[in-house]
Coordinates of N, CA and C in Angstrom, one line a residue:
M1 N 8.1 -6.6 -12.3 CA 9.2 -5.9 -12.9 C 8.7 -4.6 -13.5
V2 N 9.4 -3.5 -13.3 CA 9.0 -2.3 -13.9 C 9.7 -2.2 -15.3
G3 N 8.9 -1.9 -16.3 CA 9.4 -1.9 -17.7 C 9.8 -0.5 -18.0
A4 N 10.5 -0.3 -19.2 CA 10.9 1.0 -19.6 C 9.8 1.9 -19.8
A5 N 8.6 1.4 -20.3 CA 7.5 2.3 -20.5 C 7.0 2.8 -19.1
D6 N 7.0 2.0 -18.1 CA 6.6 2.4 -16.8 C 7.6 3.5 -16.3
A7 N 8.9 3.3 -16.4 CA 9.8 4.3 -15.9 C 9.7 5.6 -16.7
A8 N 9.5 5.6 -18.0 CA 9.3 6.8 -18.8 C 8.0 7.5 -18.4
G9 N 6.9 6.7 -18.1 CA 5.7 7.3 -17.6 C 5.9 8.1 -16.3
A10 N 6.7 7.5 -15.4 CA 6.9 8.1 -14.1 C 7.7 9.4 -14.3
A11 N 8.6 9.5 -15.2 CA 9.4 10.7 -15.4 C 8.5 11.8 -16.0
R12 N 7.5 11.5 -16.7 CA 6.7 12.5 -17.3 C 5.5 12.9 -16.5
N13 N 5.1 12.1 -15.5 CA 3.9 12.3 -14.7 C 4.2 13.4 -13.7
P14 N 3.4 14.5 -13.7 CA 3.6 15.6 -12.8 C 3.2 15.3 -11.4
L15 N 2.5 14.1 -11.2 CA 2.1 13.7 -9.8 C 3.2 13.1 -9.0
A16 N 4.2 12.6 -9.7 CA 5.3 11.9 -9.1 C 6.4 13.0 -8.7
V17 N 6.1 13.7 -7.6 CA 6.9 14.8 -7.1 C 7.0 14.7 -5.6
G18 N 8.0 15.4 -5.1 CA 8.2 15.5 -3.6 C 8.3 14.2 -2.9
E19 N 7.4 14.0 -1.9 CA 7.5 12.8 -1.1 C 7.2 11.5 -2.0
V20 N 6.5 11.7 -3.1 CA 6.2 10.5 -3.9 C 6.9 10.6 -5.3
A21 N 8.0 11.2 -5.3 CA 8.8 11.4 -6.6 C 9.2 10.0 -7.1
A22 N 9.4 9.0 -6.2 CA 9.8 7.7 -6.7 C 8.7 6.8 -7.1
F23 N 7.5 7.3 -7.1 CA 6.3 6.6 -7.5 C 6.4 6.3 -9.0
V24 N 6.2 5.0 -9.4 CA 6.4 4.6 -10.8 C 5.0 4.2 -11.3
F25 N 4.5 5.0 -12.2 CA 3.2 4.7 -12.8 C 3.2 3.6 -13.9
K26 N 2.2 2.8 -13.9 CA 2.1 1.8 -15.0 C 1.7 2.6 -16.3
A27 N 2.3 2.2 -17.4 CA 1.9 2.8 -18.7 C 0.4 2.7 -18.9
T28 N -0.1 1.5 -18.6 CA -1.5 1.3 -18.6 C -1.8 0.5 -17.3
P29 N -2.8 0.9 -16.5 CA -3.2 0.2 -15.3 C -3.4 -1.3 -15.6
E30 N -2.8 -2.2 -14.7 CA -2.9 -3.6 -14.9 C -3.5 -4.3 -13.7
P31 N -4.2 -5.4 -13.9 CA -4.8 -6.2 -12.8 C -3.6 -6.8 -12.0
L32 N -3.8 -6.8 -10.7 CA -2.8 -7.5 -9.8 C -3.3 -9.0 -9.7
P33 N -2.3 -9.9 -9.7 CA -2.7 -11.3 -9.5 C -3.5 -11.5 -8.2
A34 N -4.5 -12.4 -8.3 CA -5.3 -12.7 -7.1 C -4.5 -13.2 -6.0
F35 N -4.8 -12.9 -4.8 CA -4.1 -13.4 -3.6 C -4.9 -13.3 -2.4
T36 N -4.9 -14.3 -1.6 CA -5.7 -14.3 -0.3 C -4.8 -14.1 0.9
F37 N -5.2 -13.2 1.7 CA -4.5 -12.9 3.0 C -5.5 -12.9 4.1
A38 N -5.1 -12.6 5.3 CA -6.1 -12.6 6.4 C -6.2 -11.3 7.0
D39 N -7.4 -11.0 7.6 CA -7.6 -9.8 8.4 C -7.1 -10.1 9.8
G40 N -7.2 -9.1 10.7 CA -6.8 -9.3 12.1 C -7.5 -10.3 12.9
A41 N -8.7 -10.7 12.4 CA -9.4 -11.8 13.1 C -9.1 -13.1 12.5
G42 N -8.3 -13.2 11.5 CA -7.9 -14.4 10.8 C -8.8 -14.8 9.7
Q43 N -9.8 -13.9 9.3 CA -10.7 -14.2 8.2 C -10.0 -14.0 6.9
P44 N -10.3 -14.8 5.9 CA -9.7 -14.6 4.6 C -10.2 -13.4 3.9
R45 N -9.3 -12.7 3.3 CA -9.6 -11.4 2.6 C -8.8 -11.5 1.3
S46 N -9.2 -10.6 0.3 CA -8.5 -10.4 -0.9 C -8.7 -9.0 -1.4
L47 N -8.0 -8.6 -2.4 CA -8.2 -7.3 -2.9 C -9.5 -7.1 -3.5
A48 N -10.2 -8.2 -4.0 CA -11.5 -8.1 -4.5 C -12.5 -7.6 -3.5
D49 N -12.2 -7.8 -2.2 CA -13.1 -7.3 -1.2 C -13.1 -5.8 -1.1
F50 N -12.2 -5.1 -1.8 CA -12.1 -3.7 -1.8 C -12.5 -3.1 -3.1
H51 N -13.0 -3.9 -4.0 CA -13.4 -3.4 -5.4 C -14.4 -2.3 -5.2
G52 N -14.2 -1.3 -6.0 CA -15.0 -0.1 -6.0 C -14.4 1.1 -5.2
K53 N -13.3 0.7 -4.4 CA -12.6 1.7 -3.7 C -11.2 1.9 -4.3
V54 N -10.7 3.1 -4.2 CA -9.2 3.3 -4.4 C -8.5 2.8 -3.2
V55 N -7.5 1.9 -3.4 CA -6.8 1.3 -2.3 C -5.3 1.7 -2.4
L56 N -4.7 2.1 -1.3 CA -3.3 2.2 -1.1 C -2.8 1.0 -0.3
L57 N -2.3 0.0 -1.0 CA -1.8 -1.2 -0.4 C -0.4 -1.1 0.0
N58 N -0.1 -1.2 1.3 CA 1.2 -1.0 1.9 C 1.7 -2.3 2.4
L59 N 2.8 -2.9 1.9 CA 3.4 -4.1 2.4 C 4.5 -3.7 3.3
W60 N 4.5 -4.3 4.5 CA 5.4 -3.9 5.6 C 5.7 -5.1 6.5
A61 N 6.7 -4.9 7.4 CA 7.0 -5.9 8.4 C 7.5 -5.2 9.7
T62 N 7.4 -5.8 10.8 CA 7.8 -5.2 12.1 C 9.3 -5.0 12.2
W63 N 10.1 -5.8 11.5 CA 11.5 -5.7 11.5 C 12.1 -4.7 10.6
C64 N 11.2 -4.0 9.8 CA 11.6 -3.1 8.7 C 11.6 -1.7 9.3
A65 N 12.8 -1.1 9.5 CA 12.9 0.3 10.1 C 12.2 1.3 9.3
P66 N 12.3 1.3 8.0 CA 11.6 2.3 7.2 C 10.1 2.2 7.3
C67 N 9.6 0.9 7.5 CA 8.2 0.7 7.6 C 7.7 1.3 8.9
R68 N 8.4 1.2 10.0 CA 8.1 1.8 11.2 C 7.9 3.3 11.1
K69 N 8.9 3.9 10.4 CA 8.9 5.4 10.2 C 7.7 5.8 9.3
E70 N 7.3 5.0 8.4 CA 6.2 5.4 7.4 C 4.8 5.2 8.0
M71 N 4.7 4.2 8.9 CA 3.4 3.8 9.4 C 2.5 4.9 10.0
P72 N 3.1 5.8 10.8 CA 2.2 6.9 11.3 C 1.5 7.7 10.3
G73 N 2.2 8.0 9.2 CA 1.7 8.8 8.1 C 0.5 8.1 7.4
L74 N 0.7 6.8 7.2 CA -0.4 6.0 6.6 C -1.6 5.9 7.5
D75 N -1.3 5.9 8.8 CA -2.4 5.9 9.8 C -3.2 7.2 9.8
R76 N -2.4 8.3 9.7 CA -3.1 9.6 9.6 C -3.9 9.8 8.3
L77 N -3.3 9.2 7.2 CA -4.0 9.3 5.9 C -5.3 8.5 6.0
Q78 N -5.3 7.3 6.6 CA -6.5 6.6 6.7 C -7.5 7.3 7.6
G79 N -7.1 7.9 8.7 CA -8.0 8.6 9.6 C -8.6 9.8 8.9
A80 N -7.8 10.5 8.0 CA -8.3 11.7 7.4 C -9.1 11.4 6.1
R81 N -8.7 10.4 5.4 CA -9.3 10.2 4.0 C -10.0 8.9 3.9
G82 N -9.8 7.9 4.8 CA -10.4 6.6 4.6 C -11.9 6.7 4.7
G83 N -12.6 5.8 4.0 CA -14.1 5.8 3.9 C -14.6 5.0 2.8
P84 N -15.8 5.3 2.3 CA -16.4 4.5 1.3 C -15.7 4.5 -0.1
T85 N -14.9 5.5 -0.3 CA -14.2 5.5 -1.6 C -12.7 5.3 -1.6
F86 N -12.1 5.2 -0.4 CA -10.7 5.1 -0.3 C -10.3 4.3 1.0
E87 N -9.3 3.5 0.9 CA -8.8 2.8 2.1 C -7.3 2.5 2.0
V88 N -6.6 2.7 3.1 CA -5.3 2.2 3.2 C -5.3 0.8 3.7
V89 N -4.8 -0.2 3.0 CA -4.7 -1.6 3.4 C -3.2 -1.9 3.7
A90 N -3.0 -2.0 5.0 CA -1.6 -2.3 5.5 C -1.5 -3.8 5.7
L91 N -0.7 -4.4 4.8 CA -0.5 -5.9 4.8 C 0.9 -6.2 5.4
S92 N 0.9 -6.8 6.6 CA 2.1 -7.3 7.2 C 2.5 -8.6 6.6
V93 N 3.8 -8.7 6.3 CA 4.4 -10.0 5.8 C 5.2 -10.7 6.9
D94 N 4.9 -10.3 8.1 CA 5.6 -11.0 9.3 C 5.3 -12.4 9.4
R95 N 6.3 -13.3 9.5 CA 6.0 -14.7 9.6 C 5.6 -15.1 11.0
Q96 N 5.8 -14.2 12.0 CA 5.4 -14.5 13.4 C 3.9 -14.4 13.6
G97 N 3.2 -13.9 12.7 CA 1.7 -13.9 12.8 C 1.1 -12.6 13.2
A98 N -0.2 -12.6 13.4 CA -1.0 -11.4 13.6 C -0.7 -10.8 15.0
A99 N -0.5 -11.6 16.0 CA -0.3 -11.1 17.3 C 0.9 -10.1 17.4
V100 N 2.0 -10.6 16.7 CA 3.2 -9.7 16.7 C 3.0 -8.5 15.9
A101 N 2.3 -8.6 14.8 CA 2.1 -7.4 14.0 C 1.1 -6.4 14.7
Q102 N 0.1 -7.0 15.4 CA -0.8 -6.1 16.1 C -0.1 -5.4 17.2
K103 N 0.7 -6.1 17.9 CA 1.5 -5.5 19.0 C 2.3 -4.3 18.5
F104 N 3.0 -4.5 17.4 CA 3.8 -3.5 16.7 C 2.9 -2.2 16.5
L105 N 1.7 -2.4 15.8 CA 0.8 -1.3 15.5 C 0.4 -0.6 16.8
N106 N 0.1 -1.4 17.8 CA -0.3 -0.8 19.1 C 0.8 0.0 19.7
D107 N 2.0 -0.5 19.7 CA 3.2 0.1 20.3 C 3.5 1.5 19.6
I108 N 3.2 1.6 18.3 CA 3.6 2.9 17.7 C 2.4 3.8 17.6
G109 N 1.2 3.4 18.2 CA 0.1 4.3 18.3 C -0.8 4.3 17.1
V110 N -0.8 3.3 16.3 CA -1.7 3.2 15.1 C -3.1 3.0 15.6
K111 N -4.0 3.9 15.1 CA -5.5 3.8 15.6 C -6.4 3.6 14.4
N112 N -6.1 4.0 13.2 CA -7.0 4.0 12.1 C -6.9 2.8 11.1
L113 N -5.7 2.2 11.1 CA -5.5 1.1 10.2 C -5.9 -0.2 10.7
R114 N -6.5 -1.0 9.9 CA -6.9 -2.4 10.3 C -5.7 -3.3 9.9
L115 N -5.5 -4.3 10.7 CA -4.4 -5.3 10.4 C -4.8 -6.2 9.4
H116 N -3.9 -6.5 8.4 CA -4.1 -7.5 7.4 C -2.7 -8.2 7.4
I117 N -2.7 -9.6 7.3 CA -1.5 -10.3 7.5 C -1.3 -11.4 6.4
D118 N -0.1 -11.5 5.9 CA 0.3 -12.6 5.0 C 1.5 -13.2 5.7
S119 N 1.2 -14.1 6.6 CA 2.2 -14.7 7.5 C 3.2 -15.7 6.7
G120 N 2.8 -16.0 5.5 CA 3.7 -16.8 4.6 C 4.6 -16.0 3.7
S121 N 4.3 -14.7 3.7 CA 5.1 -13.7 2.8 C 5.0 -14.1 1.4
R122 N 3.9 -14.8 1.0 CA 3.8 -15.2 -0.4 C 3.4 -14.0 -1.3
S123 N 2.8 -13.0 -0.7 CA 2.4 -11.8 -1.5 C 3.7 -11.1 -2.2
L124 N 4.8 -11.3 -1.6 CA 6.0 -10.7 -2.1 C 6.3 -11.2 -3.5
S125 N 6.3 -12.5 -3.7 CA 6.5 -13.0 -5.0 C 5.3 -12.9 -5.9
T126 N 4.1 -13.0 -5.4 CA 2.9 -12.9 -6.2 C 2.8 -11.5 -6.8
W127 N 3.2 -10.5 -6.1 CA 3.0 -9.1 -6.6 C 4.4 -8.5 -7.0
A128 N 5.4 -9.3 -7.1 CA 6.8 -8.9 -7.5 C 7.3 -7.8 -6.7
I129 N 7.3 -8.0 -5.4 CA 7.8 -7.0 -4.4 C 9.2 -7.3 -4.1
T130 N 10.1 -6.4 -4.3 CA 11.5 -6.6 -4.1 C 12.1 -6.0 -2.8
G131 N 11.4 -5.3 -2.1 CA 11.8 -4.7 -0.8 C 10.7 -4.1 -0.1
L132 N 10.9 -3.8 1.2 CA 9.9 -3.2 2.1 C 10.4 -1.9 2.6
P133 N 9.5 -1.0 2.8 CA 8.1 -1.1 2.4 C 7.9 -0.9 0.9
T134 N 6.8 -1.4 0.4 CA 6.3 -1.1 -1.0 C 4.9 -0.8 -0.9
T135 N 4.5 0.3 -1.6 CA 3.1 0.7 -1.6 C 2.6 0.8 -3.0
I136 N 1.4 0.1 -3.2 CA 0.8 0.0 -4.5 C -0.5 0.8 -4.5
L137 N -0.7 1.7 -5.5 CA -2.0 2.4 -5.6 C -2.8 1.6 -6.6
I138 N -4.0 1.3 -6.2 CA -5.0 0.4 -6.9 C -6.2 1.2 -7.2
G139 N -6.7 1.3 -8.4 CA -7.9 2.0 -8.8 C -9.1 1.3 -8.4
R140 N -10.3 1.9 -8.5 CA -11.6 1.3 -8.1 C -11.8 0.0 -8.9
D141 N -11.3 -0.1 -10.1 CA -11.5 -1.3 -10.9 C -10.5 -2.5 -10.5
G142 N -9.7 -2.3 -9.5 CA -8.8 -3.3 -9.0 C -7.5 -3.4 -9.8
R143 N -7.3 -2.4 -10.7 CA -6.0 -2.4 -11.5 C -5.0 -1.5 -10.8
E144 N -3.7 -2.0 -10.9 CA -2.6 -1.3 -10.3 C -2.3 0.0 -11.2
I145 N -2.4 1.1 -10.5 CA -2.0 2.4 -11.2 C -0.5 2.6 -11.2
G146 N 0.1 2.2 -10.1 CA 1.6 2.3 -10.0 C 2.0 1.9 -8.6
R147 N 3.3 2.0 -8.3 CA 3.8 1.7 -7.0 C 5.1 2.5 -6.6
L148 N 5.3 2.5 -5.3 CA 6.5 3.1 -4.8 C 7.2 2.1 -3.9
A149 N 8.5 1.8 -4.3 CA 9.3 0.9 -3.5 C 10.1 1.8 -2.6
G150 N 10.0 1.6 -1.3 CA 10.6 2.5 -0.3 C 9.6 3.3 0.5
P151 N 10.1 4.0 1.5 CA 9.2 4.8 2.4 C 8.8 6.1 1.8
A152 N 7.7 6.6 2.2 CA 7.2 7.9 1.9 C 6.3 8.4 3.0
E153 N 6.1 9.7 3.0 CA 5.2 10.3 4.0 C 3.9 10.5 3.2
W154 N 3.0 9.5 3.5 CA 1.7 9.4 2.7 C 0.6 10.4 3.0
D155 N 0.8 11.2 4.1 CA -0.2 12.2 4.4 C 0.2 13.6 4.0
T156 N 1.2 13.7 3.2 CA 1.7 15.0 2.7 C 0.9 15.5 1.5
P157 N 0.9 16.8 1.2 CA 0.2 17.3 0.1 C 0.5 16.6 -1.2
D158 N 1.8 16.3 -1.5 CA 2.2 15.6 -2.7 C 1.5 14.2 -2.8
A159 N 1.6 13.5 -1.7 CA 0.9 12.1 -1.8 C -0.6 12.2 -1.9
I160 N -1.2 13.2 -1.2 CA -2.6 13.4 -1.3 C -3.1 13.8 -2.7
R161 N -2.3 14.6 -3.4 CA -2.6 14.9 -4.8 C -2.6 13.7 -5.6
L162 N -1.7 12.8 -5.4 CA -1.6 11.6 -6.2 C -2.8 10.7 -5.9
I163 N -3.2 10.6 -4.7 CA -4.4 9.8 -4.4 C -5.7 10.4 -4.9
E164 N -5.8 11.7 -4.7 CA -7.0 12.4 -5.2 C -7.1 12.3 -6.7
A165 N -6.0 12.2 -7.4 CA -6.1 12.0 -8.9 C -6.7 10.6 -9.2
A166 N -6.4 9.6 -8.4 CA -6.9 8.3 -8.6 C -8.4 8.3 -8.2
L167 N -8.8 9.1 -7.3 CA -10.2 9.1 -6.9 C -11.1 9.8 -7.9
R168 N -10.6 10.6 -8.8 CA -11.4 11.3 -9.9 C -11.9 10.3 -10.9

């Protein structure tokens, strides 16, 4: 749940503009509850696996039209900026499993994102997600910097400025 302090912080933060104007900053970065999901090969993963990187965690589903629209920008962002200090983690909450989610990614031409799956959709309640897509920016220390509920073009200058600020 976003508190009044979080909403006030978003209103004052000059990085929440343009494509990411709806981004809500935490008043103070907070740890996300631990949660295990799977990678495309079915191996268990968690956010702790990305410790030391800035992570843009995107929760999505194949049946979500705004998710479909947003995914190419996330893919371009990962292709242009992904590496040892930053990663886009696209986490599907599709209950049909990895094969359906991977087919979706293939069908829309995603080349740079690795599939991660939460086929039980438990991440939604664990991380207090109220709609899809939702994207959470996580600092190198594993703490949530803030989140955006709804779609955005994540490879635009506004979004890149937001991410670059987290990388500093």
